[in-house]
Short mmCIF file of N, CA, C and O in Angstrom, two decimals:
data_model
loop_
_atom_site.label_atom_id
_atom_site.label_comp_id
_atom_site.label_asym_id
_atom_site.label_seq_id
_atom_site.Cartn_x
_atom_site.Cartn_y
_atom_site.Cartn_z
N UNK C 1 -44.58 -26.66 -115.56
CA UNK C 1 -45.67 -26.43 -114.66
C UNK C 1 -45.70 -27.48 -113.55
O UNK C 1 -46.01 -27.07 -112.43
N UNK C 2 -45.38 -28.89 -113.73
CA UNK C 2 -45.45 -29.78 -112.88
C UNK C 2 -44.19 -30.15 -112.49
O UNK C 2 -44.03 -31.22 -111.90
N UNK C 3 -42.97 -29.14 -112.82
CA UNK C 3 -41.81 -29.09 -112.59
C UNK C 3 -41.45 -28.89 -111.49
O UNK C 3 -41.88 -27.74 -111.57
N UNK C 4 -41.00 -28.93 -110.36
CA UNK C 4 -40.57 -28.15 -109.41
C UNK C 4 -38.99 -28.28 -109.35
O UNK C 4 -38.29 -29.28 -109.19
N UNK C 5 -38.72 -27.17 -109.50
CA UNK C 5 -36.87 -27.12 -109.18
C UNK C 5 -36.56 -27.58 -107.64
O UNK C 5 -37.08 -27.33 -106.55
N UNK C 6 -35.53 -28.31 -108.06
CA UNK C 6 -34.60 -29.08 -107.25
C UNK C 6 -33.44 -28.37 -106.39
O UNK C 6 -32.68 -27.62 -107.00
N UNK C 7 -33.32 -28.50 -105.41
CA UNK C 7 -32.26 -27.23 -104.63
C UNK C 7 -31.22 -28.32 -103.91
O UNK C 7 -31.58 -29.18 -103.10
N UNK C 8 -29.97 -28.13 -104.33
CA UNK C 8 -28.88 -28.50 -104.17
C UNK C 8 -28.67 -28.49 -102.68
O UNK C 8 -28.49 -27.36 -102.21
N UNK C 9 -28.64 -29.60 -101.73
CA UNK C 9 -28.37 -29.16 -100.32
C UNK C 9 -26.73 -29.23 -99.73
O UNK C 9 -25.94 -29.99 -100.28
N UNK C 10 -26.39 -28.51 -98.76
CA UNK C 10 -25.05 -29.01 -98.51
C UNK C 10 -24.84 -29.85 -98.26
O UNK C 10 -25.93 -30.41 -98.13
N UNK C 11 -23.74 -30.84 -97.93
CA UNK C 11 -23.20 -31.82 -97.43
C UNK C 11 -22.82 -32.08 -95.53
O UNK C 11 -21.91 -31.62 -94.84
N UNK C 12 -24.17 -33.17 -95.11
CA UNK C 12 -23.88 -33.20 -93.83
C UNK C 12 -23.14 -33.46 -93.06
O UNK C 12 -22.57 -34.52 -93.34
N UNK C 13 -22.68 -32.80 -91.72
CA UNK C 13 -21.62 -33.33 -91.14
C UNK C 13 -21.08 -34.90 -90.48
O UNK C 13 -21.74 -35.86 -90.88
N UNK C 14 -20.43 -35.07 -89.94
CA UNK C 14 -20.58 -36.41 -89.29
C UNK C 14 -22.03 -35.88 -87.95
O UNK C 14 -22.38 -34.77 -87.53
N UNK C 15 -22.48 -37.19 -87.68
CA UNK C 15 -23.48 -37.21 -87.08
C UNK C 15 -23.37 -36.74 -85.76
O UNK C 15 -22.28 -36.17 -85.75
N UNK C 16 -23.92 -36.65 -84.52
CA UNK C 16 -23.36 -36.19 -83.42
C UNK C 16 -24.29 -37.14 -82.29
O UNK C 16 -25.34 -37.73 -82.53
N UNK C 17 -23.55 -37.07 -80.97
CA UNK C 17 -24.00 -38.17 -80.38
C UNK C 17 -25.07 -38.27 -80.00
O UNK C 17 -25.63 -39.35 -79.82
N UNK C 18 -25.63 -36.99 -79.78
CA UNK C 18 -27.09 -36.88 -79.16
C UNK C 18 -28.00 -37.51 -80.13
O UNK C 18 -29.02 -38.05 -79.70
N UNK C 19 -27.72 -37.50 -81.51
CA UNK C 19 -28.60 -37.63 -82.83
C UNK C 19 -28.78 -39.27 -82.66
O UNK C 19 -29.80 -39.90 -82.95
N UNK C 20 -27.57 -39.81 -82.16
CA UNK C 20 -27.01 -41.46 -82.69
C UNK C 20 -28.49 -41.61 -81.76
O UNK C 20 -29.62 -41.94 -82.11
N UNK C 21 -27.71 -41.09 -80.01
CA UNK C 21 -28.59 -41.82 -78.95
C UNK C 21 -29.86 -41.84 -79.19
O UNK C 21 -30.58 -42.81 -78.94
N UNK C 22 -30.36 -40.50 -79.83
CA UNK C 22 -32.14 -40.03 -80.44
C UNK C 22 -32.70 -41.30 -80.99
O UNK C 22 -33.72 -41.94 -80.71
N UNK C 23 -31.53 -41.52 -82.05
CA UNK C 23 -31.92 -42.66 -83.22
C UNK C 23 -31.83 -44.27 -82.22
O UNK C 23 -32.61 -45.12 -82.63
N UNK C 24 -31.34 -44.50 -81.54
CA UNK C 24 -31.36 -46.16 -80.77
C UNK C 24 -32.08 -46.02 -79.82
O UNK C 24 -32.51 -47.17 -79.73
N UNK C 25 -32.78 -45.20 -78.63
CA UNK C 25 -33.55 -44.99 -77.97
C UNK C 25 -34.90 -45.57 -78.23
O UNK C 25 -35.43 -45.99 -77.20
N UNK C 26 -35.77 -45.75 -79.59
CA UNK C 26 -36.40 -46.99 -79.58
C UNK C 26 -36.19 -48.03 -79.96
O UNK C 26 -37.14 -48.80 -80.04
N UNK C 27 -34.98 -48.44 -80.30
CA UNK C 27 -35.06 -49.85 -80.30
C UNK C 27 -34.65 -50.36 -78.45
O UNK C 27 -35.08 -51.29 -77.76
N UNK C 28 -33.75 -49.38 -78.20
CA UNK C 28 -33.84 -49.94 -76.53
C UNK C 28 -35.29 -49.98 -75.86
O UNK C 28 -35.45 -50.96 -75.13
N UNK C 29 -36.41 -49.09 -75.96
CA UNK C 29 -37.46 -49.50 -75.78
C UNK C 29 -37.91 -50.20 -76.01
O UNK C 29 -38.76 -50.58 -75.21
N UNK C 30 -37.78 -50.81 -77.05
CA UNK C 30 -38.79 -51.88 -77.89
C UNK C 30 -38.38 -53.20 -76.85
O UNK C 30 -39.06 -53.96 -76.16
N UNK C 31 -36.77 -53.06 -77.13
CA UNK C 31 -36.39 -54.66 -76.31
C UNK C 31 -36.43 -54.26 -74.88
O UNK C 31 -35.96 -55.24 -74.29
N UNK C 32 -36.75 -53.33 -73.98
CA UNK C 32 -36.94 -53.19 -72.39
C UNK C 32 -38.60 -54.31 -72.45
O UNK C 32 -38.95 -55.35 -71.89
N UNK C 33 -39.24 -53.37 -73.42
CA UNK C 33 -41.05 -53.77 -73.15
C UNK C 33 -41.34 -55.33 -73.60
O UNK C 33 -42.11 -56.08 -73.02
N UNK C 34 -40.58 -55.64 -74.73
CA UNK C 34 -39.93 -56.82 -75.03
C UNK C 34 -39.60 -57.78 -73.93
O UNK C 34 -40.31 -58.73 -73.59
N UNK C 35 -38.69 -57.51 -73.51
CA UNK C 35 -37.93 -58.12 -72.18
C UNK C 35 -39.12 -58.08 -70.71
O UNK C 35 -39.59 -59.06 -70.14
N UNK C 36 -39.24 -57.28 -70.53
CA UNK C 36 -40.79 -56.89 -69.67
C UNK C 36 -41.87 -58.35 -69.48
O UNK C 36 -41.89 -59.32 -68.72
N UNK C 37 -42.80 -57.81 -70.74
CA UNK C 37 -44.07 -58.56 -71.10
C UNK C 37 -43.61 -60.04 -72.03
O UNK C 37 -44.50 -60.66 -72.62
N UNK C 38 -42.80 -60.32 -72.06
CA UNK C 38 -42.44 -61.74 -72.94
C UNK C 38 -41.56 -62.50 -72.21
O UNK C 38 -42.05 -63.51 -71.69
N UNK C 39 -39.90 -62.21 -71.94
CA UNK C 39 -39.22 -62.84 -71.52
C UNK C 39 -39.24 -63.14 -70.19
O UNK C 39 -38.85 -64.21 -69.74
N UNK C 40 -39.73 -62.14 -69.44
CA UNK C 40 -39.16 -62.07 -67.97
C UNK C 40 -40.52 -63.09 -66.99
O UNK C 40 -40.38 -63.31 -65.78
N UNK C 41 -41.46 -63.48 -67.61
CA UNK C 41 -42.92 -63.77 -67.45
C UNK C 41 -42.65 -65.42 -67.46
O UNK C 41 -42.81 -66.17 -66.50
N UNK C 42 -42.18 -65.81 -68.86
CA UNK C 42 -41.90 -66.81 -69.58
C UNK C 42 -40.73 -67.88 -68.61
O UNK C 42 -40.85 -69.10 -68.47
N UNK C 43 -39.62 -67.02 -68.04
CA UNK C 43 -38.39 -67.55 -67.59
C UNK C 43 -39.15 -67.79 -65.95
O UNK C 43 -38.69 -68.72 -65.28
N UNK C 44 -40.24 -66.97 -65.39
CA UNK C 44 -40.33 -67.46 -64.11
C UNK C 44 -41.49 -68.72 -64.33
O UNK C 44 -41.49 -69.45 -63.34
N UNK C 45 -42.36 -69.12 -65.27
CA UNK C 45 -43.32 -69.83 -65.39
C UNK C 45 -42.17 -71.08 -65.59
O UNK C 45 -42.24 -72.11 -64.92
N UNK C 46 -41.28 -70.87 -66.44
CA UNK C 46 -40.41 -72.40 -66.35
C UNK C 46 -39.33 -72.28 -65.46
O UNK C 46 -38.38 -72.99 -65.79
N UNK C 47 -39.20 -71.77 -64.68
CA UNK C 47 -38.52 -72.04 -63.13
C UNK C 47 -39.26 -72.82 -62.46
O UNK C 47 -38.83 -73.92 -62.10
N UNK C 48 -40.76 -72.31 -62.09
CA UNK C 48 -41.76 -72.83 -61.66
C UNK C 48 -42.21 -74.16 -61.44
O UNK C 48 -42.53 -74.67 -60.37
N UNK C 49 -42.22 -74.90 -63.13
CA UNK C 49 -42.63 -75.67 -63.46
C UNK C 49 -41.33 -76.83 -63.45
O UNK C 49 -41.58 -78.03 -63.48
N UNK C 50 -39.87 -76.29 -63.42
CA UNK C 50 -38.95 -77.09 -63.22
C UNK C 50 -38.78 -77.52 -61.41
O UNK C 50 -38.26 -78.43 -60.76
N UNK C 51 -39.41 -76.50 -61.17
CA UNK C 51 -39.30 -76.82 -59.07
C UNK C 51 -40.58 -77.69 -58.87
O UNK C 51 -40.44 -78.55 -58.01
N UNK C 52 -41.45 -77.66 -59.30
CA UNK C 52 -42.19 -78.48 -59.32
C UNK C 52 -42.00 -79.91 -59.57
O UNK C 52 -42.14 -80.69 -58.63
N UNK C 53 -41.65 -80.41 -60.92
CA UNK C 53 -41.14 -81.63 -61.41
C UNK C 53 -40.20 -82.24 -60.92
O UNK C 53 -40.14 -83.47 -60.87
N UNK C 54 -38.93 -81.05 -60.26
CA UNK C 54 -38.03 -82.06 -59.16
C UNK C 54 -38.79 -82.25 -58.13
O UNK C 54 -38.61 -83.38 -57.65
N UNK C 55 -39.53 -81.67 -57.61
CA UNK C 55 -40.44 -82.22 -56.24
C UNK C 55 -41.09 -83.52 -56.61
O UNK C 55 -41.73 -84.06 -55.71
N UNK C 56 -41.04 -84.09 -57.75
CA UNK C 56 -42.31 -85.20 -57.92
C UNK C 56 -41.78 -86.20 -56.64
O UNK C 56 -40.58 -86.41 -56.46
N UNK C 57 -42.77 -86.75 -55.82
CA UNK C 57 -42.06 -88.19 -54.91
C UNK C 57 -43.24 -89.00 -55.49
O UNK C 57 -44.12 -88.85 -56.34
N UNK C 58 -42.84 -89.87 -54.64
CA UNK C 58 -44.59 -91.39 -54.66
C UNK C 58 -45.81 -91.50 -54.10
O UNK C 58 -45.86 -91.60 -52.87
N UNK C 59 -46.90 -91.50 -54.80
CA UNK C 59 -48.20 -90.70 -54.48
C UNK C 59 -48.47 -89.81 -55.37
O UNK C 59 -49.63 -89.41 -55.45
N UNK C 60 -47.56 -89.33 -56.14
CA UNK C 60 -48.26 -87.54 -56.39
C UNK C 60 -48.93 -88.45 -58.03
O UNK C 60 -48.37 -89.32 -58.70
N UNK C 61 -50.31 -87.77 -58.21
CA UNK C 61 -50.96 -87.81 -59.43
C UNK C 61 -50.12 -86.76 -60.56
O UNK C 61 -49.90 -85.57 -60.32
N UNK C 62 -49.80 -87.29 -61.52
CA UNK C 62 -48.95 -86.89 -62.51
C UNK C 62 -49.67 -86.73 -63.91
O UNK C 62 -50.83 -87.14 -64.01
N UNK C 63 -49.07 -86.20 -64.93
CA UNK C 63 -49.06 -85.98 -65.85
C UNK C 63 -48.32 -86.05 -66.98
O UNK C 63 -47.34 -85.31 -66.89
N UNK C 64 -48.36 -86.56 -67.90
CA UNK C 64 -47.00 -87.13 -69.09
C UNK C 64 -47.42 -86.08 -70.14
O UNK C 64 -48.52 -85.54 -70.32
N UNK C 65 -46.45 -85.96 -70.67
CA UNK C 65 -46.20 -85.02 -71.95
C UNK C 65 -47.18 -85.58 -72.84
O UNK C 65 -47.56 -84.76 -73.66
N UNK C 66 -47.91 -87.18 -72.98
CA UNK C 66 -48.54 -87.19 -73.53
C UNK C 66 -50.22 -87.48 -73.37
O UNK C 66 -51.01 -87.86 -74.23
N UNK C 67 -50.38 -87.24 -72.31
CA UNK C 67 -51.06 -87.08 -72.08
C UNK C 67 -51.79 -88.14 -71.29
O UNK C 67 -53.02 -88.21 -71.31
N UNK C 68 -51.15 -88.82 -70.70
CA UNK C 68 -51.06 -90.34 -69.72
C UNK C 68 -51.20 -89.43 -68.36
O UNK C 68 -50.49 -88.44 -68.21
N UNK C 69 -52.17 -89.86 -67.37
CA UNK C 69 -52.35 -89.69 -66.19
C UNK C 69 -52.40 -90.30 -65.19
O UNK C 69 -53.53 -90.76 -65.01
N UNK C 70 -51.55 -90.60 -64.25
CA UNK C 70 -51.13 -91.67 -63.27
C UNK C 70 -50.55 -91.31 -61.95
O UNK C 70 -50.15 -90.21 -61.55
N UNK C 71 -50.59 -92.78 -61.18
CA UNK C 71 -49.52 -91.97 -60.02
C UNK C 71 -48.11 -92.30 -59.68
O UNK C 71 -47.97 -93.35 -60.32
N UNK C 72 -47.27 -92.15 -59.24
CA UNK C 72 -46.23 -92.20 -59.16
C UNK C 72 -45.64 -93.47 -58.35
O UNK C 72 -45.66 -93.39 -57.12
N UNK C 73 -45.05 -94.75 -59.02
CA UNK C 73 -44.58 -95.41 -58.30
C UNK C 73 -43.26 -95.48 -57.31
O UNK C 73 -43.22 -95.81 -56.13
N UNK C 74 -41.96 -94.99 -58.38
CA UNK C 74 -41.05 -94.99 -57.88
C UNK C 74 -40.51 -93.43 -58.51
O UNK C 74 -41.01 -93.07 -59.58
N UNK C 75 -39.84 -92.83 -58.06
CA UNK C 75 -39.04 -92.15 -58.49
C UNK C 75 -37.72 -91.94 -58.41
O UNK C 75 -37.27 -91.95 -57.27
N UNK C 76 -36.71 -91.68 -59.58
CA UNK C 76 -35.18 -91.79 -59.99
C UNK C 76 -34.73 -90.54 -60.36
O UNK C 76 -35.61 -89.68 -60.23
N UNK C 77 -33.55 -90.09 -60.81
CA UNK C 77 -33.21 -88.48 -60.91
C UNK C 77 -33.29 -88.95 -62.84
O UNK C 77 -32.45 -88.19 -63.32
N UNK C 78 -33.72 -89.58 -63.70
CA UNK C 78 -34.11 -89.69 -64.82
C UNK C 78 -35.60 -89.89 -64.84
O UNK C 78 -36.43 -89.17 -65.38
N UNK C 79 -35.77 -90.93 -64.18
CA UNK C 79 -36.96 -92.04 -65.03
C UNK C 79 -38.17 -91.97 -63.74
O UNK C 79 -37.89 -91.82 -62.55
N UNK C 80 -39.00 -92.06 -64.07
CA UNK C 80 -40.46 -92.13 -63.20
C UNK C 80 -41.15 -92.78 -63.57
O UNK C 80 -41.66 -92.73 -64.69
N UNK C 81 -41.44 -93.84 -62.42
CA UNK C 81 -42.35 -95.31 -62.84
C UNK C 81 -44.19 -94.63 -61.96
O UNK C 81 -44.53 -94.35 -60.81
N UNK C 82 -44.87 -94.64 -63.30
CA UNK C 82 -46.06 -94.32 -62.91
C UNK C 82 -46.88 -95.36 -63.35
O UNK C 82 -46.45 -96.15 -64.19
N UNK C 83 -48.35 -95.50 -62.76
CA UNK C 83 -48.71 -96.51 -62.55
C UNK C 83 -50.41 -96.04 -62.70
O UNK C 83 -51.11 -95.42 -61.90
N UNK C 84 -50.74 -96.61 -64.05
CA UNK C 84 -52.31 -96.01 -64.91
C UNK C 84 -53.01 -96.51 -64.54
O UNK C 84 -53.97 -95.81 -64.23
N UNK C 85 -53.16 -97.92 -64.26
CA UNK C 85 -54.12 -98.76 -63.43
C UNK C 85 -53.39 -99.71 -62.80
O UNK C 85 -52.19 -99.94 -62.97
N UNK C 86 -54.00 -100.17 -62.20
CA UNK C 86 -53.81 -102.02 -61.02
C UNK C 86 -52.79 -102.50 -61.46
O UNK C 86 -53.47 -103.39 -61.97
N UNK C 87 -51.55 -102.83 -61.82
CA UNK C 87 -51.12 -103.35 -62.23
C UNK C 87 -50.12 -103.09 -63.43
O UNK C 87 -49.16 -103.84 -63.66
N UNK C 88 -50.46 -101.91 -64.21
CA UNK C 88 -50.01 -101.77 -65.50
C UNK C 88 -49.08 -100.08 -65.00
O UNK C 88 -49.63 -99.00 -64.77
N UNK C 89 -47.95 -100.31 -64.96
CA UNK C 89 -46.80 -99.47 -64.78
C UNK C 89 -46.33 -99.05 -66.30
O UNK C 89 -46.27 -99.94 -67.15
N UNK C 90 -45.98 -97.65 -66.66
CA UNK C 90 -44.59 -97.53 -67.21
C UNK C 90 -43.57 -96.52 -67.10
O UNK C 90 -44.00 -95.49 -66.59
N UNK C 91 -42.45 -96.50 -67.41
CA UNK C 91 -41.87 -95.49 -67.33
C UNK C 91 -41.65 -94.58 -68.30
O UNK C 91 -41.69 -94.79 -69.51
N UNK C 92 -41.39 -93.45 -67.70
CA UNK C 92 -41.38 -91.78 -68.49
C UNK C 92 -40.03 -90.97 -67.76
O UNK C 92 -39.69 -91.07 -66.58
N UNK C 93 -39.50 -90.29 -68.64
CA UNK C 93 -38.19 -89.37 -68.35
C UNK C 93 -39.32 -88.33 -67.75
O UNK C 93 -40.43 -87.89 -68.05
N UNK C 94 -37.98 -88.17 -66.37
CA UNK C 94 -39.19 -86.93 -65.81
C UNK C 94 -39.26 -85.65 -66.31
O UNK C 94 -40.11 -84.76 -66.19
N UNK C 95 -38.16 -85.74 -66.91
CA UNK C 95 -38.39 -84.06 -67.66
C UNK C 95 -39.38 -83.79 -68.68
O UNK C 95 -39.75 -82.68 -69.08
N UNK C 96 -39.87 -85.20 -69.15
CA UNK C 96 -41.32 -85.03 -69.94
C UNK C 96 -42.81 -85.29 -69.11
O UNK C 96 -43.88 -85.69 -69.56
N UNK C 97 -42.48 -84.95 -67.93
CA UNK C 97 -43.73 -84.56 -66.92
C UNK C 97 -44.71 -83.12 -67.36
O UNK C 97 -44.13 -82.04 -67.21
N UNK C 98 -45.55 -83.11 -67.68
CA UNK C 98 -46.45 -81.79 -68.06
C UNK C 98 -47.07 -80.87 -66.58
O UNK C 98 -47.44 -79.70 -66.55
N UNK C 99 -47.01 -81.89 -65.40
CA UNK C 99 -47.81 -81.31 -64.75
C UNK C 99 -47.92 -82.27 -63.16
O UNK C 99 -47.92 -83.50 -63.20
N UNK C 100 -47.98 -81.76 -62.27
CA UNK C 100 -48.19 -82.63 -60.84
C UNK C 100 -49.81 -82.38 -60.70
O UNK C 100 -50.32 -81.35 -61.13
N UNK C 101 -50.23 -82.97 -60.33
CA UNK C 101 -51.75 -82.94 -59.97
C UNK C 101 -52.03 -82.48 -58.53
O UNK C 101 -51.81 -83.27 -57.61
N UNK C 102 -52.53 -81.20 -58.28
CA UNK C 102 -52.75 -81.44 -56.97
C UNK C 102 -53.98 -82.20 -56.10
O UNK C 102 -55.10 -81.70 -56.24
N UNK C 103 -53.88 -83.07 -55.44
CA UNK C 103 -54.35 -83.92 -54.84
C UNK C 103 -56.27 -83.43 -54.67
O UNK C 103 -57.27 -84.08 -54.97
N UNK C 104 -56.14 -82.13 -54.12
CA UNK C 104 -57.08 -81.96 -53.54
C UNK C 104 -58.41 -81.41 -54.88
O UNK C 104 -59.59 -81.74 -54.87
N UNK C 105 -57.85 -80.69 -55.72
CA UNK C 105 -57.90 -80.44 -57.43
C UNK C 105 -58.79 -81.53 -58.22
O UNK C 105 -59.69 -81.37 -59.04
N UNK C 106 -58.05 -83.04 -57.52
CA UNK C 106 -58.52 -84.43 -58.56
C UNK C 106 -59.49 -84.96 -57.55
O UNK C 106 -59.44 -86.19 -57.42
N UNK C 107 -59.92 -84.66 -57.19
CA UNK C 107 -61.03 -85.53 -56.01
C UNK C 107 -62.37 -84.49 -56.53
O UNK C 107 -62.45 -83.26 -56.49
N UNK C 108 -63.31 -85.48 -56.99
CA UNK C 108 -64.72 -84.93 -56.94
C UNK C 108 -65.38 -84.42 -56.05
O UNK C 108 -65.58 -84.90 -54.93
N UNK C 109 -65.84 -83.19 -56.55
CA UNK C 109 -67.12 -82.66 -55.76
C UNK C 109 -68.23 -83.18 -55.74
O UNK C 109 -68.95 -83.72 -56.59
N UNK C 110 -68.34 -82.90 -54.41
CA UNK C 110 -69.68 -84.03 -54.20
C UNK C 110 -71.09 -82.96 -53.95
O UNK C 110 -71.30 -82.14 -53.06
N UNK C 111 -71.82 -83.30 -54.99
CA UNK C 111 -73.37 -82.84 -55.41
C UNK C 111 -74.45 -83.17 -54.82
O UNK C 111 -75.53 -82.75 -55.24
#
């Protein structure tokens, strides 16, 4: 009663190409929308941020990876001597720069 007979099917052929392309057609979607909204977003924000950091010169208000905020004494194609207060310098590899400050950004509004 809770049996149901079983029906012997034939044996399928090799597959055919239209079937293959049917079957990979979403994973090529997946990685277009993939590629789209993740990668392509990602690669211009750190272009960005690398044209930026070679621009650093002397003057510009900076930012350290750790979170040190200063301005720029000297700059070298490694090392950047920034300068936290009066007197008290140190140096940082510029590729661990987080950020240039823009000038006009760090100046208080006046109330």
């Amino acid at each position: 009663m809770f049996i149901t007979p079983a029906f012997a099917q034939t044996a399928g052929g090799p597959a055919s190409g239209a079937s293959i392309a049917m079957q990979m057609l979403p994973l090529v979607l997946i990685f277009a929308v993939f590629y789209l909204l993740l990668l392509r977003p990602q690669q211009k924000r750190m272009k960005a941020h690398k044209a930026k950091i070679d621009a650093v010169k002397k003057g510009d208000s900076v930012v350290t990876g750790g979170g040190l905020v200063g301005k720029v004494a000297r700059v070298d194609d490694v090392y950047v001597d920034i300068e936290l207060a009066p007197g008290m310098k140190v140096k940082a590899v510029k590729s661990t720069l987080s950020d240039v400050i823009d000038p006009m950004a760090a100046k208080p509004a006046n109330d």
